[in-house]
Amino acid sequence: MNEIKPTPKYTPSVWLLGALPQLQKNPLAVMDRAFREFGEVVEVPVPRIRMFVVSQPALAEHILVTNIKNYSKDTRGYAMLKTVLGNGLVTSEGAFWKRQRRIAQPAFHREKIATFADTMVRLAREAACTWPTDRPFDFNREMMKVTLSIAAETLLSTDVTKDSEGVGRALTQALELMIWKITHPFTWPSWVPTQRNREFAAAKGELDGIVQSIIGRRRAGERHEDLLQMFVDTTDSETNESMTDEQLRDEVMTMFLAGHETTANALSWTFWLLGQSPEVWARLEREVTTVLGTRVATLADVPKLPYAAHVMKESMRLFPPVWTLGRRVVETETACGYTFPKGALVFVVPYLLHRNPQFWEAPLEFNPSRWENPEVPKHKAAYIPFSSGQRKCIGDAFANLEAALLLATFVQMKKITVLPGQQVVPVPVVTLRPSTQIQVTAVDRA
Ligand code: HEM
């Protein structure tokens, strides 16, 4: 029996504007309060549209997996992303998305990803050697740099530290402006020649040109062992078609954005949490030292570092880099007892699902050991840092491998201390970013 339940409404809200001013200021705070004070499914009043916040695993599963065809990505957020990423895997839908995913999928098979392990470790070691040893520095910035260099090398075989082609500079500039654009939705549309729009168009144009010339060289016969090569070489198993230059470019941009900032933030939050939990940090150091000694980490070490994997899982539970997933209801339906009208916006919120006390013991505690219990999580959709269903992250194995190897390598090489007295809270930009710099010191281990 599907009993229909009334959906609680978030209050207080401003006349005509509803909760819009609060949402614009801090959507994470609104959704967090909606869950704590009103429940697992809450309607948040906003002008002209119905909006729901979901933090119930069964309903999350319904929206993302069981009845995914009724929940589209036709939202303002994805439309903004589309203006900068084009029609890549994150933003496309329907038959086009399905075909692109079929072509891209083989490149992300575990054994293909495994070939990147040595590159990840080499770039992590090179990065750690550049960190200051005589003064504090911003850890998040360093994580962004290292994951960007790994993305550039594994996608395009380009070394951004040498950066002969200017990819690193053009990319950093374009990404910064892209994030600014996404986080300032009420600015002038792209065709109005404001200074920012002109800067963005120039940076994107330069980056497109660089990527286009790399693609051109591959078409002319140059070969590398990277993701782009796999995309160029693969044809669709059903239609036998391959990607056009434009599709390749959109996928490369998409992979850069989807792959580097998410992993960087996951690592930054991990070290932030370790800084608050000396016992966890000590146990992790013991595991890394026992397994690696002074040897350079390899792919074969990853399964021998189970506690490191639990540390990463637990940090992505508390601070999932993709903190919310917005969807548009295609046709009115009642699911798990709640009615969602056609056209409404539904936000499935990993940040809240991961902290729902019905599914997690001591949900706010950073306790990697909880993952030793095979019955955790209690519901499979109570933990979805990579989403779930057919739109699940294609790079999850890549991200898990990268995070495990970087965490182990940094702990092995450096004695890192998070400076005390810092106030760092999550800021919901495109990903869940730290509100300020995370100041650390890092000295070489003997
Ligand atoms: C810790 C790191 C990462 C996290 C937490 C993460 C999380 C996610 C999530 C939640 C989605 C679903 C987004 C949505 O529904 O709009 C997604 C999609 C995606 N991610 Fe990741 N991701 C990570 C790393 C990566 C990496 C390293 C890559 C590529 C190298 C990547 C590529 C993608 C792509 C292409 C999609 C779209 C997939 C599709 O819809 O077919 N991600 N990711």
Coordinates of C-alpha atoms in Angstrom, one line a residue, residues 7 18 32 87 139 146 161 216 239 309 322 343 353 386 409:
T7 CA 5.1 16.8 2.7
G18 CA 9.9 32.0 0.0
D32 CA 20.5 20.9 6.5
N87 CA 27.4 18.4 -24.3
F139 CA 46.8 22.5 1.7
V146 CA 48.4 17.9 -7.9
T161 CA 54.4 21.6 -14.4
G216 CA 44.3 17.1 -34.4
T239 CA 26.5 1.9 -34.0
A309 CA 40.5 3.2 2.1
V322 CA 29.3 16.3 -4.8
G343 CA 8.1 20.2 -13.4
L353 CA 21.9 11.0 3.5
F386 CA 29.5 8.9 -6.5
T409 CA 52.2 8.8 -0.4

